[in-house]
Short mmCIF file of C-alpha atoms in Angstrom, two decimals:
data_model
loop_
_atom_site.label_atom_id
_atom_site.label_comp_id
_atom_site.label_asym_id
_atom_site.label_seq_id
_atom_site.Cartn_x
_atom_site.Cartn_y
_atom_site.Cartn_z
CA UNK A 1 16.50 39.98 2.36
CA UNK A 2 13.45 39.89 0.17
CA UNK A 3 13.73 38.74 -3.37
CA UNK A 4 14.33 41.25 -5.98
CA UNK A 5 11.88 40.99 -9.20
CA UNK A 6 14.50 39.23 -11.35
CA UNK A 7 15.81 36.59 -8.87
CA UNK A 8 14.93 33.04 -8.96
CA UNK A 9 12.03 31.93 -6.82
CA UNK A 10 13.95 28.98 -5.53
CA UNK A 11 16.96 31.15 -4.35
CA UNK A 12 15.71 31.72 -0.67
CA UNK A 13 15.11 27.86 -0.47
CA UNK A 14 18.27 26.91 -2.03
CA UNK A 15 20.13 29.23 0.31
CA UNK A 16 18.07 27.83 3.23
CA UNK A 17 18.98 24.43 2.54
CA UNK A 18 22.67 25.34 2.20
CA UNK A 19 22.36 26.72 5.57
CA UNK A 20 21.08 23.78 7.04
CA UNK A 21 24.25 21.78 5.98
CA UNK A 22 26.72 24.24 7.42
CA UNK A 23 26.80 25.80 11.01
CA UNK A 24 26.50 29.05 9.48
CA UNK A 25 23.22 31.17 10.10
CA UNK A 26 21.95 33.23 7.19
CA UNK A 27 19.25 35.95 7.47
CA UNK A 28 16.01 36.08 5.65
CA UNK A 29 13.25 38.36 5.88
CA UNK A 30 9.72 37.23 7.09
CA UNK A 31 8.59 37.20 3.73
CA UNK A 32 11.35 34.79 2.46
CA UNK A 33 10.55 32.55 5.52
CA UNK A 34 6.89 32.39 4.54
CA UNK A 35 7.75 31.17 1.02
CA UNK A 36 10.12 28.58 2.42
CA UNK A 37 7.47 27.08 4.76
CA UNK A 38 4.64 27.31 2.10
CA UNK A 39 7.30 25.38 -0.36
CA UNK A 40 7.71 22.63 2.09
CA UNK A 41 4.10 22.35 3.23
CA UNK A 42 3.12 22.24 -0.20
CA UNK A 43 5.36 19.29 -0.79
CA UNK A 44 4.64 17.35 2.30
CA UNK A 45 7.92 18.18 3.91
CA UNK A 46 6.59 18.92 7.36
CA UNK A 47 10.04 18.37 9.13
CA UNK A 48 11.63 21.01 6.92
CA UNK A 49 8.89 23.21 7.24
CA UNK A 50 9.02 22.93 11.22
CA UNK A 51 12.57 23.81 11.09
CA UNK A 52 12.01 26.73 8.94
CA UNK A 53 9.50 27.91 11.28
CA UNK A 54 11.78 27.41 14.12
CA UNK A 55 14.50 29.46 12.98
CA UNK A 56 11.97 32.20 11.14
CA UNK A 57 10.48 32.92 14.67
CA UNK A 58 13.97 33.43 16.02
CA UNK A 59 14.75 36.09 13.53
CA UNK A 60 11.26 37.54 13.40
CA UNK A 61 9.70 36.86 17.18
CA UNK A 62 6.73 39.17 16.48
CA UNK A 63 5.90 37.73 12.95
CA UNK A 64 2.01 37.04 13.06
CA UNK A 65 2.22 35.27 9.82
CA UNK A 66 4.94 32.85 10.93
CA UNK A 67 3.07 32.21 14.10
CA UNK A 68 0.15 31.32 12.08
CA UNK A 69 2.08 29.15 9.88
CA UNK A 70 3.22 27.35 13.21
CA UNK A 71 -0.41 26.89 14.29
CA UNK A 72 -1.05 25.25 10.69
CA UNK A 73 1.54 22.74 11.35
CA UNK A 74 0.22 22.24 14.83
CA UNK A 75 -3.42 21.62 13.59
CA UNK A 76 -2.23 19.52 10.94
CA UNK A 77 -0.35 17.27 13.52
CA UNK A 78 -3.60 17.34 15.56
CA UNK A 79 -1.86 19.31 18.38
CA UNK A 80 -4.96 21.33 18.84
CA UNK A 81 -4.95 22.38 22.25
CA UNK A 82 -1.64 24.34 21.96
CA UNK A 83 -2.87 25.57 18.42
CA UNK A 84 -6.03 27.00 20.24
CA UNK A 85 -3.85 28.76 22.86
CA UNK A 86 -1.62 30.34 20.43
CA UNK A 87 -4.62 31.50 18.38
CA UNK A 88 -6.17 33.07 21.48
CA UNK A 89 -2.96 35.11 22.15
CA UNK A 90 -2.80 36.30 18.50
CA UNK A 91 -6.62 37.21 18.49
CA UNK A 92 -5.60 39.60 21.46
CA UNK A 93 -3.02 41.19 18.93
CA UNK A 94 -5.11 41.08 15.74
CA UNK A 95 -8.64 40.24 15.90
CA UNK A 96 -9.34 41.18 12.31
CA UNK A 97 -6.75 38.52 10.71
CA UNK A 98 -8.95 36.26 8.66
CA UNK A 99 -6.16 33.53 9.05
CA UNK A 100 -7.04 33.27 12.69
CA UNK A 101 -10.75 32.30 11.93
CA UNK A 102 -9.68 30.20 9.23
CA UNK A 103 -7.27 28.18 11.58
CA UNK A 104 -9.93 28.02 14.25
CA UNK A 105 -12.46 26.57 11.75
CA UNK A 106 -10.03 23.99 10.66
CA UNK A 107 -9.66 22.91 14.46
CA UNK A 108 -13.40 22.65 14.45
CA UNK A 109 -13.62 20.83 11.38
CA UNK A 110 -11.09 18.18 13.05
CA UNK A 111 -13.45 18.03 15.82
CA UNK A 112 -16.12 17.05 13.44
CA UNK A 113 -18.25 20.25 14.51
CA UNK A 114 -18.72 21.21 10.63
CA UNK A 115 -21.56 23.85 11.62
CA UNK A 116 -18.89 25.78 13.81
CA UNK A 117 -16.28 25.94 10.93
CA UNK A 118 -18.64 27.18 8.64
CA UNK A 119 -19.81 29.81 10.88
CA UNK A 120 -15.89 31.02 11.49
CA UNK A 121 -15.37 30.57 7.80
CA UNK A 122 -17.98 32.86 6.76
CA UNK A 123 -16.81 35.36 9.39
CA UNK A 124 -13.20 35.23 7.76
CA UNK A 125 -14.94 35.89 4.31
CA UNK A 126 -16.33 39.24 6.03
CA UNK A 127 -12.76 40.25 6.92
CA UNK A 128 -10.99 39.85 3.54
CA UNK A 129 -11.15 40.46 -0.18
CA UNK A 130 -9.04 37.31 -1.21
CA UNK A 131 -11.72 34.87 -0.59
CA UNK A 132 -10.74 32.01 -2.88
CA UNK A 133 -9.06 29.64 -0.19
CA UNK A 134 -12.10 30.36 2.06
CA UNK A 135 -14.69 29.30 -0.36
CA UNK A 136 -12.76 26.18 -1.07
CA UNK A 137 -12.79 25.37 2.60
CA UNK A 138 -16.40 26.23 2.74
CA UNK A 139 -17.14 23.77 -0.08
CA UNK A 140 -15.28 20.90 1.72
CA UNK A 141 -17.18 21.70 4.96
CA UNK A 142 -20.43 21.52 3.38
CA UNK A 143 -19.32 18.27 1.87
CA UNK A 144 -18.67 16.86 5.39
CA UNK A 145 -22.31 18.15 6.13
CA UNK A 146 -23.72 16.31 3.01
CA UNK A 147 -24.98 19.87 2.04
CA UNK A 148 -24.18 19.47 -1.70
CA UNK A 149 -26.12 22.41 -2.78
CA UNK A 150 -24.06 25.05 -0.55
CA UNK A 151 -20.76 23.00 -1.30
CA UNK A 152 -21.60 23.63 -4.91
CA UNK A 153 -22.24 27.12 -4.82
CA UNK A 154 -18.73 27.40 -2.95
CA UNK A 155 -16.83 25.49 -5.41
CA UNK A 156 -18.55 27.47 -8.36
CA UNK A 157 -16.80 30.62 -6.63
CA UNK A 158 -13.63 29.27 -6.62
CA UNK A 159 -14.10 28.26 -10.23
CA UNK A 160 -15.29 31.89 -11.06
CA UNK A 161 -12.02 33.23 -9.35
CA UNK A 162 -9.54 30.68 -11.15
CA UNK A 163 -11.28 29.10 -14.21
CA UNK A 164 -8.22 26.77 -14.30
CA UNK A 165 -8.89 25.36 -10.82
CA UNK A 166 -9.87 21.92 -12.07
CA UNK A 167 -9.92 20.70 -8.58
CA UNK A 168 -12.80 23.05 -7.83
CA UNK A 169 -14.60 22.03 -11.22
CA UNK A 170 -14.28 18.40 -10.41
CA UNK A 171 -15.94 19.30 -6.92
CA UNK A 172 -18.73 21.07 -8.41
CA UNK A 173 -19.67 18.36 -11.09
CA UNK A 174 -19.27 15.76 -7.99
CA UNK A 175 -22.04 17.96 -6.19
CA UNK A 176 -24.29 18.12 -9.52
CA UNK A 177 -23.99 14.35 -9.63
CA UNK A 178 -24.81 13.44 -6.02
CA UNK A 179 -27.85 15.85 -6.54
CA UNK A 180 -28.68 13.72 -9.72
CA UNK A 181 -28.83 17.16 -11.52
CA UNK A 182 -27.46 15.98 -14.68
CA UNK A 183 -29.01 18.73 -16.66
CA UNK A 184 -27.66 21.27 -14.16
CA UNK A 185 -24.07 19.99 -14.82
CA UNK A 186 -24.63 19.95 -18.66
CA UNK A 187 -25.97 23.64 -18.62
CA UNK A 188 -22.99 24.56 -16.34
CA UNK A 189 -20.25 22.74 -18.00
CA UNK A 190 -21.50 24.17 -21.66
CA UNK A 191 -21.51 27.71 -20.03
CA UNK A 192 -17.84 27.14 -18.94
CA UNK A 193 -16.92 25.65 -22.08
CA UNK A 194 -18.46 29.10 -23.96
CA UNK A 195 -15.33 30.66 -22.08
CA UNK A 196 -13.12 28.15 -22.13
CA UNK A 197 -13.60 26.14 -25.52
CA UNK A 198 -10.09 24.37 -25.25
CA UNK A 199 -10.70 22.86 -21.78
CA UNK A 200 -10.25 18.94 -22.06
CA UNK A 201 -11.32 18.63 -18.42
CA UNK A 202 -14.55 20.20 -19.10
CA UNK A 203 -15.23 18.37 -22.36
CA UNK A 204 -14.58 15.20 -20.63
CA UNK A 205 -16.75 15.79 -17.75
CA UNK A 206 -19.68 17.02 -20.21
CA UNK A 207 -19.13 13.81 -22.09
CA UNK A 208 -19.71 11.71 -18.94
CA UNK A 209 -22.86 13.72 -18.02
CA UNK A 210 -24.26 12.85 -21.57
CA UNK A 211 -23.41 9.45 -21.17
CA UNK A 212 -25.11 9.20 -17.75
CA UNK A 213 -28.20 10.50 -19.47
CA UNK A 214 -27.82 7.98 -22.44
CA UNK A 215 -27.14 10.77 -25.07
CA UNK A 216 -24.47 8.88 -26.90
CA UNK A 217 -24.01 10.81 -29.69
CA UNK A 218 -23.58 14.02 -27.54
CA UNK A 219 -21.06 12.04 -25.29
CA UNK A 220 -18.89 11.04 -28.32
CA UNK A 221 -18.87 14.60 -29.62
CA UNK A 222 -17.70 15.95 -26.13
CA UNK A 223 -15.02 13.26 -25.75
CA UNK A 224 -13.93 14.12 -29.47
CA UNK A 225 -13.40 17.58 -28.37
CA UNK A 226 -11.68 16.61 -25.22
CA UNK A 227 -9.06 14.63 -27.50
CA UNK A 228 -8.93 17.61 -29.88
CA UNK A 229 -7.99 19.77 -26.83
CA UNK A 230 -5.53 17.17 -25.70
CA UNK A 231 -4.73 14.10 -27.91
CA UNK A 232 -2.86 12.51 -25.18
CA UNK A 233 -5.92 12.59 -22.69
CA UNK A 234 -6.18 9.06 -21.58
CA UNK A 235 -9.46 9.52 -19.82
CA UNK A 236 -11.31 10.76 -22.82
CA UNK A 237 -10.11 7.81 -25.20
CA UNK A 238 -11.16 5.55 -22.39
CA UNK A 239 -14.59 6.99 -21.82
CA UNK A 240 -15.19 7.37 -25.67
CA UNK A 241 -14.44 3.51 -25.89
CA UNK A 242 -17.15 2.97 -23.13
CA UNK A 243 -19.70 4.81 -25.47
CA UNK A 244 -18.89 3.36 -28.51
CA UNK A 245 -18.88 -0.17 -26.62
CA UNK A 246 -22.56 0.87 -25.33
CA UNK A 247 -23.46 1.60 -28.90
CA UNK A 248 -22.32 -1.65 -30.17
CA UNK A 249 -19.53 -0.13 -32.16
CA UNK A 250 -17.04 -2.65 -30.72
CA UNK A 251 -14.15 -2.37 -33.18
CA UNK A 252 -13.98 1.22 -32.61
CA UNK A 253 -14.09 1.00 -28.99
CA UNK A 254 -11.15 -1.42 -29.04
CA UNK A 255 -9.13 1.16 -31.05
CA UNK A 256 -9.93 3.80 -28.34
CA UNK A 257 -8.77 1.43 -25.30
CA UNK A 258 -5.83 0.48 -27.32
CA UNK A 259 -4.95 4.17 -27.69
CA UNK A 260 -4.90 4.39 -23.96
CA UNK A 261 -2.28 1.71 -23.83
CA UNK A 262 0.07 3.31 -26.70
CA UNK A 263 -0.03 6.41 -24.61
CA UNK A 264 0.83 5.32 -21.32
CA UNK A 265 1.59 2.18 -19.68
CA UNK A 266 -1.16 -0.59 -19.95
CA UNK A 267 -3.92 -0.72 -17.44
CA UNK A 268 -5.82 -3.71 -16.40
CA UNK A 269 -9.16 -1.93 -16.84
CA UNK A 270 -8.36 -1.34 -20.67
CA UNK A 271 -7.25 -5.01 -20.98
CA UNK A 272 -10.68 -6.06 -19.53
CA UNK A 273 -12.67 -3.64 -21.71
CA UNK A 274 -10.98 -4.85 -24.88
CA UNK A 275 -11.56 -8.45 -23.74
CA UNK A 276 -15.15 -7.63 -23.34
CA UNK A 277 -15.31 -6.15 -26.59
CA UNK A 278 -13.87 -9.21 -28.27
CA UNK A 279 -16.29 -11.38 -26.49
CA UNK A 280 -19.19 -9.38 -27.90
CA UNK A 281 -17.52 -9.99 -31.20
CA UNK A 282 -17.21 -13.88 -30.66
CA UNK A 283 -13.67 -13.43 -30.68
CA UNK A 284 -13.19 -15.96 -27.85
CA UNK A 285 -9.49 -16.84 -27.77
CA UNK A 286 -8.53 -12.91 -28.26
CA UNK A 287 -11.21 -12.51 -25.21
CA UNK A 288 -9.54 -14.87 -23.18
CA UNK A 289 -5.84 -13.79 -24.05
CA UNK A 290 -7.14 -10.16 -22.93
CA UNK A 291 -8.80 -11.60 -19.69
CA UNK A 292 -5.48 -13.14 -18.79
CA UNK A 293 -3.52 -9.86 -19.33
CA UNK A 294 -6.05 -8.26 -17.16
CA UNK A 295 -5.25 -10.25 -14.27
CA UNK A 296 -1.43 -10.20 -14.85
CA UNK A 297 -1.75 -6.66 -14.89
CA UNK A 298 -3.46 -6.30 -11.70
CA UNK A 299 -4.00 -9.76 -9.69
CA UNK A 300 -6.21 -7.94 -7.34
CA UNK A 301 -8.88 -6.71 -9.91
CA UNK A 302 -11.87 -9.14 -9.21
CA UNK A 303 -13.66 -8.19 -12.33
CA UNK A 304 -10.67 -9.83 -14.25
CA UNK A 305 -11.03 -12.84 -12.26
CA UNK A 306 -14.67 -13.21 -12.66
CA UNK A 307 -14.30 -12.51 -16.47
CA UNK A 308 -12.09 -15.49 -16.80
CA UNK A 309 -14.21 -17.58 -14.71
CA UNK A 310 -17.40 -16.54 -16.73
CA UNK A 311 -15.54 -17.43 -19.75
CA UNK A 312 -14.91 -20.83 -18.73
CA UNK A 313 -18.55 -21.22 -17.62
CA UNK A 314 -19.63 -20.39 -20.89
CA UNK A 315 -17.47 -22.80 -22.63
CA UNK A 316 -19.21 -25.30 -19.85
CA UNK A 317 -15.63 -26.16 -18.48
CA UNK A 318 -16.62 -25.99 -15.05
CA UNK A 319 -12.99 -27.45 -13.72
CA UNK A 320 -11.16 -24.37 -15.01
CA UNK A 321 -14.04 -22.20 -14.14
CA UNK A 322 -13.34 -23.57 -10.40
CA UNK A 323 -9.50 -23.43 -10.46
CA UNK A 324 -10.04 -19.48 -11.23
CA UNK A 325 -12.84 -18.49 -8.86
CA UNK A 326 -10.58 -20.47 -6.30
CA UNK A 327 -7.75 -18.32 -7.11
CA UNK A 328 -9.89 -15.24 -6.54
CA UNK A 329 -11.17 -16.27 -3.54
CA UNK A 330 -7.45 -17.03 -2.28
CA UNK A 331 -6.91 -13.32 -2.98
CA UNK A 332 -10.32 -11.94 -1.20
CA UNK A 333 -11.79 -14.46 0.78
CA UNK A 334 -14.46 -12.02 2.07
CA UNK A 335 -15.89 -11.16 -1.38
CA UNK A 336 -19.35 -12.41 -1.65
CA UNK A 337 -19.41 -12.50 -5.38
CA UNK A 338 -16.73 -15.07 -5.39
CA UNK A 339 -18.28 -17.26 -3.16
CA UNK A 340 -21.66 -17.30 -4.95
CA UNK A 341 -19.95 -17.87 -8.16
CA UNK A 342 -18.08 -20.86 -6.69
CA UNK A 343 -21.24 -22.13 -5.29
CA UNK A 344 -22.84 -21.92 -8.66
CA UNK A 345 -19.62 -23.86 -10.21
CA UNK A 346 -19.75 -26.67 -7.47
CA UNK A 347 -23.50 -27.09 -8.09
CA UNK A 348 -22.94 -27.62 -11.85
CA UNK A 349 -19.94 -30.23 -11.22
CA UNK A 350 -22.56 -31.86 -8.63
CA UNK A 351 -20.10 -31.14 -5.70
CA UNK A 352 -23.12 -30.53 -3.45
CA UNK A 353 -21.15 -30.48 -0.05
CA UNK A 354 -18.77 -27.77 -1.56
CA UNK A 355 -21.56 -25.64 -2.98
CA UNK A 356 -23.59 -25.81 0.21
CA UNK A 357 -20.51 -24.62 2.00
CA UNK A 358 -19.87 -21.68 -0.64
CA UNK A 359 -23.41 -20.53 -0.37
CA UNK A 360 -23.25 -20.62 3.41
CA UNK A 361 -20.21 -18.70 3.16
CA UNK A 362 -21.83 -16.00 0.80
CA UNK A 363 -24.82 -15.73 2.90
CA UNK A 364 -22.44 -15.45 6.10
CA UNK A 365 -20.66 -12.51 4.38
CA UNK A 366 -23.95 -10.36 3.67
CA UNK A 367 -24.99 -11.75 0.14
CA UNK A 368 -28.99 -12.03 0.94
CA UNK A 369 -29.92 -11.93 -2.80
CA UNK A 370 -33.08 -13.79 -3.62
CA UNK A 371 -31.47 -16.41 -5.93
CA UNK A 372 -28.59 -17.14 -3.32
CA UNK A 373 -31.14 -18.54 -0.88
CA UNK A 374 -33.25 -20.20 -3.58
CA UNK A 375 -30.10 -22.10 -5.01
CA UNK A 376 -28.80 -22.78 -1.69
CA UNK A 377 -32.05 -24.40 -0.73
CA UNK A 378 -31.81 -26.43 -4.15
CA UNK A 379 -28.39 -27.80 -3.04
CA UNK A 380 -29.50 -28.88 0.23
CA UNK A 381 -32.25 -30.98 -1.10
CA UNK A 382 -29.69 -32.41 -3.47
CA UNK A 383 -27.70 -33.47 -0.36
CA UNK A 384 -30.96 -35.04 0.86
CA UNK A 385 -31.36 -32.56 3.63
CA UNK A 386 -34.85 -31.45 3.29
CA UNK A 387 -35.38 -29.96 6.65
CA UNK A 388 -31.86 -27.68 5.88
CA UNK A 389 -33.56 -26.52 2.70
CA UNK A 390 -36.59 -25.61 4.56
CA UNK A 391 -34.78 -23.33 7.05
CA UNK A 392 -32.78 -21.75 4.38
CA UNK A 393 -35.93 -20.65 2.64
CA UNK A 394 -37.49 -19.74 5.74
CA UNK A 395 -34.46 -17.48 6.24
CA UNK A 396 -34.73 -16.07 2.72
CA UNK A 397 -38.53 -15.29 3.28
CA UNK A 398 -37.59 -12.74 5.73
CA UNK A 399 -36.17 -10.74 3.10
CA UNK A 400 -38.76 -11.59 0.34
CA UNK A 401 -42.00 -12.03 1.93
CA UNK A 402 -44.09 -11.39 -1.24
CA UNK A 403 -41.95 -13.67 -3.56
CA UNK A 404 -44.45 -16.61 -4.76
CA UNK A 405 -41.45 -18.84 -5.85
CA UNK A 406 -40.38 -19.25 -2.19
CA UNK A 407 -43.77 -20.22 -1.21
CA UNK A 408 -44.15 -22.92 -4.04
CA UNK A 409 -40.95 -24.28 -3.40
CA UNK A 410 -41.46 -24.42 0.63
CA UNK A 411 -44.97 -26.15 -0.30
CA UNK A 412 -43.04 -28.91 -2.39
CA UNK A 413 -40.38 -29.32 0.27
CA UNK A 414 -42.83 -29.67 3.22
CA UNK A 415 -44.68 -32.31 1.18
CA UNK A 416 -41.29 -34.18 0.55
CA UNK A 417 -41.37 -34.80 4.15
CA UNK A 418 -44.86 -35.31 4.50
CA UNK A 419 -45.85 -31.97 6.58
CA UNK A 420 -49.14 -31.61 4.85
CA UNK A 421 -50.39 -28.80 7.20
CA UNK A 422 -47.36 -26.54 6.58
CA UNK A 423 -47.29 -27.53 2.97
CA UNK A 424 -51.33 -26.40 2.63
CA UNK A 425 -50.15 -22.92 4.50
CA UNK A 426 -47.35 -22.24 1.88
CA UNK A 427 -49.45 -23.54 -1.08
CA UNK A 428 -52.22 -21.15 -0.07
CA UNK A 429 -49.82 -18.16 0.55
CA UNK A 430 -48.25 -18.77 -2.92
CA UNK A 431 -51.42 -18.86 -4.69
CA UNK A 432 -52.66 -15.60 -2.93
CA UNK A 433 -49.58 -13.77 -4.00
CA UNK A 434 -49.59 -14.88 -7.52
CA UNK A 435 -51.79 -17.64 -8.89
CA UNK A 436 -50.46 -17.10 -12.39
CA UNK A 437 -47.08 -18.62 -11.27
CA UNK A 438 -48.67 -21.87 -10.23
CA UNK A 439 -46.89 -23.66 -13.31
CA UNK A 440 -43.39 -23.30 -11.15
CA UNK A 441 -44.86 -25.70 -8.65
CA UNK A 442 -46.21 -27.89 -11.05
CA UNK A 443 -42.82 -27.99 -13.25
CA UNK A 444 -40.75 -28.81 -9.95
CA UNK A 445 -43.26 -30.99 -7.90
CA UNK A 446 -45.38 -32.81 -10.64
CA UNK A 447 -45.69 -35.70 -8.39
CA UNK A 448 -47.75 -33.43 -6.07
CA UNK A 449 -49.18 -31.22 -8.34
CA UNK A 450 -51.45 -33.85 -9.93
CA UNK A 451 -52.85 -35.20 -6.65
CA UNK A 452 -56.43 -34.94 -5.37
CA UNK A 453 -55.06 -32.92 -2.46
CA UNK A 454 -53.36 -30.26 -4.38
CA UNK A 455 -56.10 -29.82 -7.00
CA UNK A 456 -58.62 -29.21 -4.51
CA UNK A 457 -56.60 -26.43 -2.61
CA UNK A 458 -55.91 -25.02 -6.30
CA UNK A 459 -59.61 -25.00 -7.36
CA UNK A 460 -60.71 -23.51 -3.83
CA UNK A 461 -58.06 -20.63 -4.34
CA UNK A 462 -59.21 -20.04 -7.99
CA UNK A 463 -62.71 -19.91 -6.79
CA UNK A 464 -62.00 -17.53 -4.01
CA UNK A 465 -60.19 -15.12 -6.43
CA UNK A 466 -63.10 -14.72 -8.79
#
């Protein structure tokens, strides 16, 4: 029987679970079964939902709503062929049931046919006045299609139906961000706050938008209002700390980060931020202690290991820096930042073979930054392998054909092996790209710069550029 108005909402669920523990069979009306099934689906208890559907259809074999819930589970479990067959049967019985089109849309979405899903959802919209869920689904389909403008409009509809639907509100702001329409987001959030002045979520999002636009005073005000609305809102304290940090108000930033730790369990990100603030305040020992707390709290946070490594590099304690970067590499051996940092440390320690290997690993893993090629070549020369250095720069040149630094360095390397034609070609290229950077060649290769051969080339290049 259906619940009376004064009965507890959980009573059918308790009764159903009691029935499962005995051999008794209790009768429920179809609406009770729907409530029971929704409860289990919302809590991720699929097996219990399927049991409730099976018993429900035994007691109410003609219930379209229960059949649709059965289809919903089939779609969730990717049993799409059977789901479509059941939908075909239901559509003959009730062709104007919007839920049939919603489930068909879900099937198309599962098949990555998002255009068809959108078409079906729009048809479902025409069949019902209760369009909240459909707009939410449409928003997600448009996100899958990278159509952020239409996604935004549908999530806005959801918020207009329920202004406490923070999931949709977050999605609206996500769309504004992706469209880089920060001004539009600010206008939208301010309008929302006119109606909901104590919404800590909206104030928090507004503060983030102001921060993105480097409107730091406005961001601080927004985060303060978020905290006034909810003085346990960790995100607001953390973001306020970031703004204060950016403004150079490091002690105030530390206070806000520390507040997040007092409200909830400490996080590695808070420790890391506090450490960086202490570093800016030249509190080196405090900075170091917070960096250690960072990696203790989350050993997989790469920024924590890099901060400790960088700390010891600044102290010129390269042996300790090497120890910590190696710990990081042992955790994530495919992180190019780790390998590049490792290479620089080995180079400072004159461990040229190890430095060469580390740069090679960084490149093999996809790090093609200019200074990676540049310094890797220098390490090769330190290993007395000029030919390898030239090959490295030739690879780097493919990524940076207009960087004169590579050309000047290659010219010098070719001169080291007495390959004058190629040296001439590279030196002339460098001079054409940027003759004002000629000092790079003079500083690194003074023994060649002052030769008659080089001076004649330089003079000819200067005359040609006049």
